[in-house]
Coordinates of C-alpha atoms and ligand atoms in Angstrom, one line a residue:
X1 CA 332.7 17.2 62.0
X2 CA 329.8 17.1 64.4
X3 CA 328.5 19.9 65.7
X4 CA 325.2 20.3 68.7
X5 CA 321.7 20.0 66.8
X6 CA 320.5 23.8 65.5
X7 CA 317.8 24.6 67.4
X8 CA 316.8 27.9 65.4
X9 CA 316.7 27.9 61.8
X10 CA 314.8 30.7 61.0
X11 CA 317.0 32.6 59.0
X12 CA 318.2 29.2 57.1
X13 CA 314.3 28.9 55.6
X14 CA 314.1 32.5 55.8
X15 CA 316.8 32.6 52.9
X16 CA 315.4 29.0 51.4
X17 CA 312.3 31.0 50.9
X18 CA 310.5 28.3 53.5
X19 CA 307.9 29.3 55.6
X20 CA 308.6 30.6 59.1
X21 CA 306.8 31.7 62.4
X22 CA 308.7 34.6 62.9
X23 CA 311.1 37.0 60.5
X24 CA 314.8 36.1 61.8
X25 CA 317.0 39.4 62.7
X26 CA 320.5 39.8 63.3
X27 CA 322.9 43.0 63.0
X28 CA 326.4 43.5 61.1
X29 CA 328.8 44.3 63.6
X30 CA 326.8 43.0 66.1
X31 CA 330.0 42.2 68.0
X32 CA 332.0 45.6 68.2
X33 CA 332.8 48.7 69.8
X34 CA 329.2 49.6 71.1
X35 CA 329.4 46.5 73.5
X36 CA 331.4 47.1 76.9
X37 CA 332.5 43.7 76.9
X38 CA 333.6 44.1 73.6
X39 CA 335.9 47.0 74.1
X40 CA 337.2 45.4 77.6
X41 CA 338.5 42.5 75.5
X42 CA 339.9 45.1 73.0
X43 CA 342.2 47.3 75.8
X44 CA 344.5 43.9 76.4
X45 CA 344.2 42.8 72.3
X46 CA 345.5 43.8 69.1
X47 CA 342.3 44.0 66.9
X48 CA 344.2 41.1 64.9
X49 CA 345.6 39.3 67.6
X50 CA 342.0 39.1 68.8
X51 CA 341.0 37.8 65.1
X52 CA 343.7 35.1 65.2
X53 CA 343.5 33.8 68.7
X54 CA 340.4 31.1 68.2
X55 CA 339.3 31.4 71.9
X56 CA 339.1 35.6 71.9
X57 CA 337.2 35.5 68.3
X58 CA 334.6 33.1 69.6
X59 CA 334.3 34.5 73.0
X60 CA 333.2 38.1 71.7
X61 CA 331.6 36.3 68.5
X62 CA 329.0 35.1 71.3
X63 CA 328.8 38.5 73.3
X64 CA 325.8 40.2 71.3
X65 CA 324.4 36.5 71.6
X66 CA 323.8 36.0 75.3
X67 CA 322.7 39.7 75.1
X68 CA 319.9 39.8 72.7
X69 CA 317.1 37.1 71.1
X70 CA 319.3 37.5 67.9
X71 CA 318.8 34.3 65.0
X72 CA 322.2 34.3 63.8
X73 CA 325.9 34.5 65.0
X74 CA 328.5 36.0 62.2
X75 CA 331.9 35.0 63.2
X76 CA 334.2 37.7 64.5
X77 CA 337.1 38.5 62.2
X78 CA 337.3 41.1 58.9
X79 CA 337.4 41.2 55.6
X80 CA 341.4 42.7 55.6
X81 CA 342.7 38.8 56.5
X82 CA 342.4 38.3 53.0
X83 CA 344.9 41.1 51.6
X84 CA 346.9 40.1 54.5
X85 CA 347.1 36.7 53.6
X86 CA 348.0 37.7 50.0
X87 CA 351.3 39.5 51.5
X88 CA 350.1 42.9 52.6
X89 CA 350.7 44.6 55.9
X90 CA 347.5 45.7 57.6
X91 CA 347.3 47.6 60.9
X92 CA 343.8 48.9 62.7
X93 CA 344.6 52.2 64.2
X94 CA 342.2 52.6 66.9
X95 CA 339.8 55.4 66.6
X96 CA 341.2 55.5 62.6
X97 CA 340.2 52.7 60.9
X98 CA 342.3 50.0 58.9
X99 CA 346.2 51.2 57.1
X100 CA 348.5 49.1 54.8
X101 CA 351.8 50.9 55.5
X102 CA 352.7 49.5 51.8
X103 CA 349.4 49.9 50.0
X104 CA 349.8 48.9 46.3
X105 CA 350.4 51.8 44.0
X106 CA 351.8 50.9 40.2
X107 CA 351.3 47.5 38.7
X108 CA 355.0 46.5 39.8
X109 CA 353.3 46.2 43.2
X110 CA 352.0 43.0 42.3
X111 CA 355.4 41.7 43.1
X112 CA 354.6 41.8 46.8
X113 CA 350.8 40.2 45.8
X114 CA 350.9 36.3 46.3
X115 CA 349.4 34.7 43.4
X116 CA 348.1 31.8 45.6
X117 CA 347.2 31.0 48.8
X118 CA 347.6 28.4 51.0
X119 CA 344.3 28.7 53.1
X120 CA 345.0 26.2 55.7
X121 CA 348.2 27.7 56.3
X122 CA 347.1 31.3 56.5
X123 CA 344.0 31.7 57.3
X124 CA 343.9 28.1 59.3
X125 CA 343.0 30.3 62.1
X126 CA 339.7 31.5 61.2
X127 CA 339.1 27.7 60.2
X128 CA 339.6 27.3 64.1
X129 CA 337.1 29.9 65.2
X130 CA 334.3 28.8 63.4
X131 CA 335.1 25.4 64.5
X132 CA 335.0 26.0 68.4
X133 CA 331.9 28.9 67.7
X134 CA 329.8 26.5 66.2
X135 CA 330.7 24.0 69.5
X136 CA 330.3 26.8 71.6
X137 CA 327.1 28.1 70.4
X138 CA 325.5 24.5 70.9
X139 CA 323.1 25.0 67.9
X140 CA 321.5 27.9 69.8
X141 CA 321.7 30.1 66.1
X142 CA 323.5 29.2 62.6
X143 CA 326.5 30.8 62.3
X144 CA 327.5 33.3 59.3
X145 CA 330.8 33.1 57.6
X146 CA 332.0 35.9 55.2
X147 CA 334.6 37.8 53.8
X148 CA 334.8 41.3 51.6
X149 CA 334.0 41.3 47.9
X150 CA 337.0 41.7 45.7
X151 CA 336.2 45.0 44.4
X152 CA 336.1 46.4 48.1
X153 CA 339.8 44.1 49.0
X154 CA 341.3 45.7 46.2
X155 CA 340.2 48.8 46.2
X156 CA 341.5 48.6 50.4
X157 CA 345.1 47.1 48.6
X158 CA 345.3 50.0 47.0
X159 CA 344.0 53.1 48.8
X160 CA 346.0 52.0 51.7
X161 CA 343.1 52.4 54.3
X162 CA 339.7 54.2 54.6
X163 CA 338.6 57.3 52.4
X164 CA 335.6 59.1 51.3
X165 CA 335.9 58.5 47.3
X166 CA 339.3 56.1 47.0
X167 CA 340.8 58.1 44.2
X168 CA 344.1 55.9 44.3
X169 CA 342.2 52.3 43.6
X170 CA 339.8 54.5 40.8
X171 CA 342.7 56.0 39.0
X172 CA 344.2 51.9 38.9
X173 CA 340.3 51.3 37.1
X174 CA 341.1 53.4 34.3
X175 CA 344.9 53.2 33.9
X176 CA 345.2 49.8 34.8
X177 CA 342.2 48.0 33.4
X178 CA 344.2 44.7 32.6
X179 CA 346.0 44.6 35.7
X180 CA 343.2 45.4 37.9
X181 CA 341.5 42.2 36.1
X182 CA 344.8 40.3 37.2
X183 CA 343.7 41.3 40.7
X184 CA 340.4 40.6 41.2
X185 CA 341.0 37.4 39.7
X186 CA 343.9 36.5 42.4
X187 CA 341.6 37.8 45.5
X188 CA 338.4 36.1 43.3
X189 CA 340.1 32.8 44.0
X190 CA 341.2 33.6 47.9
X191 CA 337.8 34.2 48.6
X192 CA 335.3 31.3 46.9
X193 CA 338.5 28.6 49.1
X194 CA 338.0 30.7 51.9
X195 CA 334.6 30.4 51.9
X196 CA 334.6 26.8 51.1
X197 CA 337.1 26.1 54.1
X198 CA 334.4 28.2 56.0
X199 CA 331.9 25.7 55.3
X200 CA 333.7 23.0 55.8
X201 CA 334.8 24.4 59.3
X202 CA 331.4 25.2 60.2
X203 CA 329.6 27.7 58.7
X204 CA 326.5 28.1 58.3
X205 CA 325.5 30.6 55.9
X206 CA 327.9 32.8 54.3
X207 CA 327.8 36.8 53.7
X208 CA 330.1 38.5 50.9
X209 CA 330.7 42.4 52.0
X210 CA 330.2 44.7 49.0
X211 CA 331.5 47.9 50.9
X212 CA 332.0 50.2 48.0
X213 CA 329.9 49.0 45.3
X214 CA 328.4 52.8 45.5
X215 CA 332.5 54.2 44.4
X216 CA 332.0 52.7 41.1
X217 CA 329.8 53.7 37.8
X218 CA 327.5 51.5 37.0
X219 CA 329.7 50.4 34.0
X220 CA 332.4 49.5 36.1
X221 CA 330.3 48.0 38.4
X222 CA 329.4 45.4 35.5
X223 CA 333.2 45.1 34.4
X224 CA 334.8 44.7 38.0
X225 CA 332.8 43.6 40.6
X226 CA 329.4 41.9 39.0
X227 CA 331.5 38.9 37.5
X228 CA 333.8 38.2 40.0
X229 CA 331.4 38.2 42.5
X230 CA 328.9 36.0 40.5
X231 CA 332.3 33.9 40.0
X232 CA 332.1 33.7 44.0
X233 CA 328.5 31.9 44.5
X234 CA 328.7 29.8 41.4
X235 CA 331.6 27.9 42.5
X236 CA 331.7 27.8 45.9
X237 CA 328.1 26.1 45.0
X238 CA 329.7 23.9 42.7
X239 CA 332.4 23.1 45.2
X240 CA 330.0 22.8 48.5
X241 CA 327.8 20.2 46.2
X242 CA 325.5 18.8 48.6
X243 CA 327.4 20.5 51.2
X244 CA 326.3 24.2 49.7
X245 CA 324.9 27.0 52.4
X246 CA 322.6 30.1 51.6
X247 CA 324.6 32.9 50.1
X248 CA 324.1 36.6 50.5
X249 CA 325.6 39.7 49.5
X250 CA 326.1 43.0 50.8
X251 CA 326.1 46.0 48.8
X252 CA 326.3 49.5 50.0
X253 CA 324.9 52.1 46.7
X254 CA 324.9 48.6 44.2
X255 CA 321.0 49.2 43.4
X256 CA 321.4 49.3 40.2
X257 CA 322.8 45.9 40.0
X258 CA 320.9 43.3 42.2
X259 CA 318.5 42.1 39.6
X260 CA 321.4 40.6 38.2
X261 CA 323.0 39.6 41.1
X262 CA 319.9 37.9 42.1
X263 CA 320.1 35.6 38.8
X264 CA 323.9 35.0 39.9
X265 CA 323.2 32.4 43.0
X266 CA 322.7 34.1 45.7
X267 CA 320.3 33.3 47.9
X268 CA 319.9 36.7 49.7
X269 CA 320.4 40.3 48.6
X270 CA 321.2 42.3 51.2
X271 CA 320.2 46.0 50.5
X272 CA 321.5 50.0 52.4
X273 CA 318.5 52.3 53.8
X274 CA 319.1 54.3 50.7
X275 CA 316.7 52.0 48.7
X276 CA 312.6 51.6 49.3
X277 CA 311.8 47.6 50.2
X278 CA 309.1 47.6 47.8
X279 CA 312.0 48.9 44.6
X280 CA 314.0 46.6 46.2
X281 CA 311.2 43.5 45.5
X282 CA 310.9 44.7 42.3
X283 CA 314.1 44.5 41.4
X284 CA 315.3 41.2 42.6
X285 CA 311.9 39.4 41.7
X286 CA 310.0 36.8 43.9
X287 CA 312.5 33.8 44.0
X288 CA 315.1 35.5 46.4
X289 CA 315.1 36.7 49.7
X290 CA 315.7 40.1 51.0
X291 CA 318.0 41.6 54.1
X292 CA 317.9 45.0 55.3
X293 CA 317.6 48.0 56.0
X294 CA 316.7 49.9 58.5
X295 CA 319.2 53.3 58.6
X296 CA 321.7 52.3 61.3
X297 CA 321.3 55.7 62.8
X298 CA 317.5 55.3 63.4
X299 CA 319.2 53.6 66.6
X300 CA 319.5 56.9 68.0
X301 CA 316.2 57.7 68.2
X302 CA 313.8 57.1 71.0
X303 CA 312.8 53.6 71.9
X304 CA 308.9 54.7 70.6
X305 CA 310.2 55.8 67.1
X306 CA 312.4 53.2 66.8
X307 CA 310.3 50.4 67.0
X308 CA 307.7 52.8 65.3
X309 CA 310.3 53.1 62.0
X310 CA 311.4 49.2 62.6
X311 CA 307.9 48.1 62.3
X312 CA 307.1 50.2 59.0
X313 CA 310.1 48.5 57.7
X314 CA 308.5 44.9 58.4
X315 CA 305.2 46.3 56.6
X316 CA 306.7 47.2 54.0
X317 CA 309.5 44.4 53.3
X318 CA 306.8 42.0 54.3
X319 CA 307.3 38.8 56.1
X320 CA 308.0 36.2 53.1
X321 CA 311.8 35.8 52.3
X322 CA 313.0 38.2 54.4
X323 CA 315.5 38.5 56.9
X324 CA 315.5 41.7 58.9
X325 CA 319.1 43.8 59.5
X326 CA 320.2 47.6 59.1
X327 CA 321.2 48.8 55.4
X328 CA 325.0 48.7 57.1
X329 CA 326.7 47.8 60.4
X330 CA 326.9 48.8 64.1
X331 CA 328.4 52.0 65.4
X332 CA 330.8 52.5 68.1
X333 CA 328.1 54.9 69.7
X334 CA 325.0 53.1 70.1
X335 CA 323.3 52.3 72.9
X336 CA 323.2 48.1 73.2
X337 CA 319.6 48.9 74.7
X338 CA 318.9 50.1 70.9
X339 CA 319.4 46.8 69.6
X340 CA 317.9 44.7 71.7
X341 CA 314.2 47.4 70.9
X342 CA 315.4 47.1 67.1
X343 CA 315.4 42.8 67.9
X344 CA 312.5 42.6 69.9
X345 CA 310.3 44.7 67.9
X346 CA 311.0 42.4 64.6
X347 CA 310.0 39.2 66.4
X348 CA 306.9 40.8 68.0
X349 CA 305.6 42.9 65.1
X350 CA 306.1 40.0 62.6
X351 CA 304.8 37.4 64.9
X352 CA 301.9 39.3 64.7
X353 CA 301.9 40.1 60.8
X354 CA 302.3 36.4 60.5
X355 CA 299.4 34.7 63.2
Ligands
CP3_401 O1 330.0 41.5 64.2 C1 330.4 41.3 63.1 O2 329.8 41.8 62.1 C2 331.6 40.4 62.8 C3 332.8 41.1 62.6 C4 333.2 42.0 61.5 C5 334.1 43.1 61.7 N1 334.4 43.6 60.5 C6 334.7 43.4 62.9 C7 335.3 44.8 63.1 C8 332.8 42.0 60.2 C9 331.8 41.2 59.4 C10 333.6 43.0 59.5 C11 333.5 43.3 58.1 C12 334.2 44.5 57.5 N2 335.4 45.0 57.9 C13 333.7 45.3 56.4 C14 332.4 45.0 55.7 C15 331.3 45.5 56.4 C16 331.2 47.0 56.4 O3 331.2 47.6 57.6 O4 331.1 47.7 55.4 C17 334.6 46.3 56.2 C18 334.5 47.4 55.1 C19 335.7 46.1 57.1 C20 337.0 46.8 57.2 C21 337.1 47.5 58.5 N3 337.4 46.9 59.6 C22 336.9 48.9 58.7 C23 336.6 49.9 57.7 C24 337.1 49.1 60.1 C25 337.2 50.4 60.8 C26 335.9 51.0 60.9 C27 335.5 50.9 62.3 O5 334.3 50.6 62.5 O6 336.3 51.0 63.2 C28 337.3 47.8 60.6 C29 337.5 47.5 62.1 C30 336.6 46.6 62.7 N4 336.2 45.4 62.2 C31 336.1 46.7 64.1 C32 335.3 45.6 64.3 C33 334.6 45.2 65.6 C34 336.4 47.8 65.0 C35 337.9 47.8 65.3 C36 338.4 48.1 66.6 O7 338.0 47.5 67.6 O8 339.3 49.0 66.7

């Protein structure tokens, strides 16, 4: 397909490692419940209905877009279509969070688990979105695709919804080592022909959501999520061939693990506020680039000490492979005015760094 020429591509060399003028910044959940316009869409929609109608998904897609100097769009959906398309149930309960009415429980569950998916057929919608966002953006910023790590989908397919320390999905770790396996490897292949149909829609750049790396010990960090997810970028490369798009992941408390991970194809490790940039550099080495991590809540603060604490982050992170963001998303109750300091103050401070 052709799409309108990019006319920002800083976060594209920013992840190539290429030189750029300014360090590119964008927010997860930049489109959400801390936008009015966002929730005004929300009180006629059905969070899903929303994520399945192509015209609603690109509409609020582009809402923190006309708003701030942001250098990347990430196309409004979640990471729950996949378990959805795989069979399951799942609701969002306003002011709760997501529930599977019929989580899975015992390994006769898997019953109700598809083994394959048909991607066009079930997830042809988001295909769509990306589609009419990348027209609609008319190459203003790349647009991100993404979708949830199968260690987070499975451990949602099996909790049933949100919790503090997912005891349910934990117990299937150590009970159920084979058939948790069988999982991961089902969602494992969902997700690298999602992505690929992402790409091939439109996408840009592509972002794999590691949500609850930090629920696992660091041993089962190695046995359930490091090789699916290494799985992910190596053959969604192989499939993209010439076609391939920078790759990051996401982890929320996966420290421990991103030297690997950085030796696994992808392009950019995106790191929580719990870890200090220069660790972080150390870890991953000089050949990938970094996203992060300002603490999301430092966007309560002041406009002064926010763009004081934004600017340290620059000076320490530096300006070379580097993509600014917070270590984790949006809340419902930030100001939008905090974003737009958190934005401006990145460009300013590392046009500066930089001249
Ligand atoms: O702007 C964007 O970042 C694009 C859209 C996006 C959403 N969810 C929209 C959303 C993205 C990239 C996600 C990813 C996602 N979804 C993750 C990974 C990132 C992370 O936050 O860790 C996870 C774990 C989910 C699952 C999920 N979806 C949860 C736990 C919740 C409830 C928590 C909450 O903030 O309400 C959602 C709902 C959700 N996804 C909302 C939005 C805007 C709010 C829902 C509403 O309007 O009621």
């Amino acid at each position: 397909m052709e799409f309108p020429k990019l006319r920002n591509d800083l976060i594209l060399r920013a992840a190539r490692g290429e030189d750029v003028e300014r360090v590119p910044v964008w927010a997860m959940r930049q489109a959400g419940r801390y936008l009015p316009e966002f929730r005004k869409v929300r009180e006629d929609h059905d969070f899903f209905k929303i994520c399945r109608t192509p015209e609603l998904a690109c509409e609020i897609t582009l809402q923190p877009i006309l708003r701030f100097d942001l250098d990347a769009a990430i196309i409004f959906s979640d990471i729950l279509v996949i378990p959805q398309a795989l069979g399951l149930v799942v609701e969002m309960v306003p002011g709760k969070g997501p529930h599977f009415p019929q989580p899975i429980r015992e390994p006769q569950d898997l019953e109700r688990v598809a083994t394959t998916v048909d991607i066009q057929m079930e997830l042809g919608y988001v295909m769509d979105a990306v589609a009419l966002t990348r027209v609609r953006l008319d190459g203003k910023v790349p647009l991100v695709g993404f979708c949830g790590a199968p260690w987070t989908l499975m451990s949602y397919m099996i909790e049933g919804g949100g919790s503090p320390s997912f005891p349910h999905a934990k117990r299937w770790l150590y009970t159920y080592p084979d058939e948790s396996t069988k999982l991961l490897g089902i969602i494992t292949e969902v997700c690298v022909n999602y992505l690929v149909a992402k790409v091939k829609s439109g996408a840009q750049m592509l972002q794999v959501f590691e949500s609850h790396a930090g629920i696992l010990t660091i041993s089962q960090f190695r046995q359930f999520a490091l090789p699916f997810i290494s799985a992910i970028a190596r053959r969604v490369k192989e499939a993209l061939g010439d076609e391939a798009v920078p790759m990051t992941y996401f982890s929320r408390g996966g420290h421990h693990a991103i030297g690997t991970i950085a030796e696994s194809g992808y392009d950019v490790i995106s790191v929580d506020w719990t870890i200090e940039p220069e660790e972080a550099r150390k870890l991953v080495g000089p050949n990938v680039t970094l996203q992060g991590n300002l603490d999301p809540c430092a966007l309560f603060s002041g406009e002064e000490k926010l763009a004081s604490l934004t600017r340290d982050m620059l000076d320490k992170f530096g300006c070379k492979r580097y993509i600014a963001n917070l270590g984790h998303g949006m809340m419902p109750d930030f100001k939008p005015e905090s974003l737009e300091v958190f934005v401006n103050t990145v460009h300013s401070h590392s046009e500066k760094l930089l001249s």
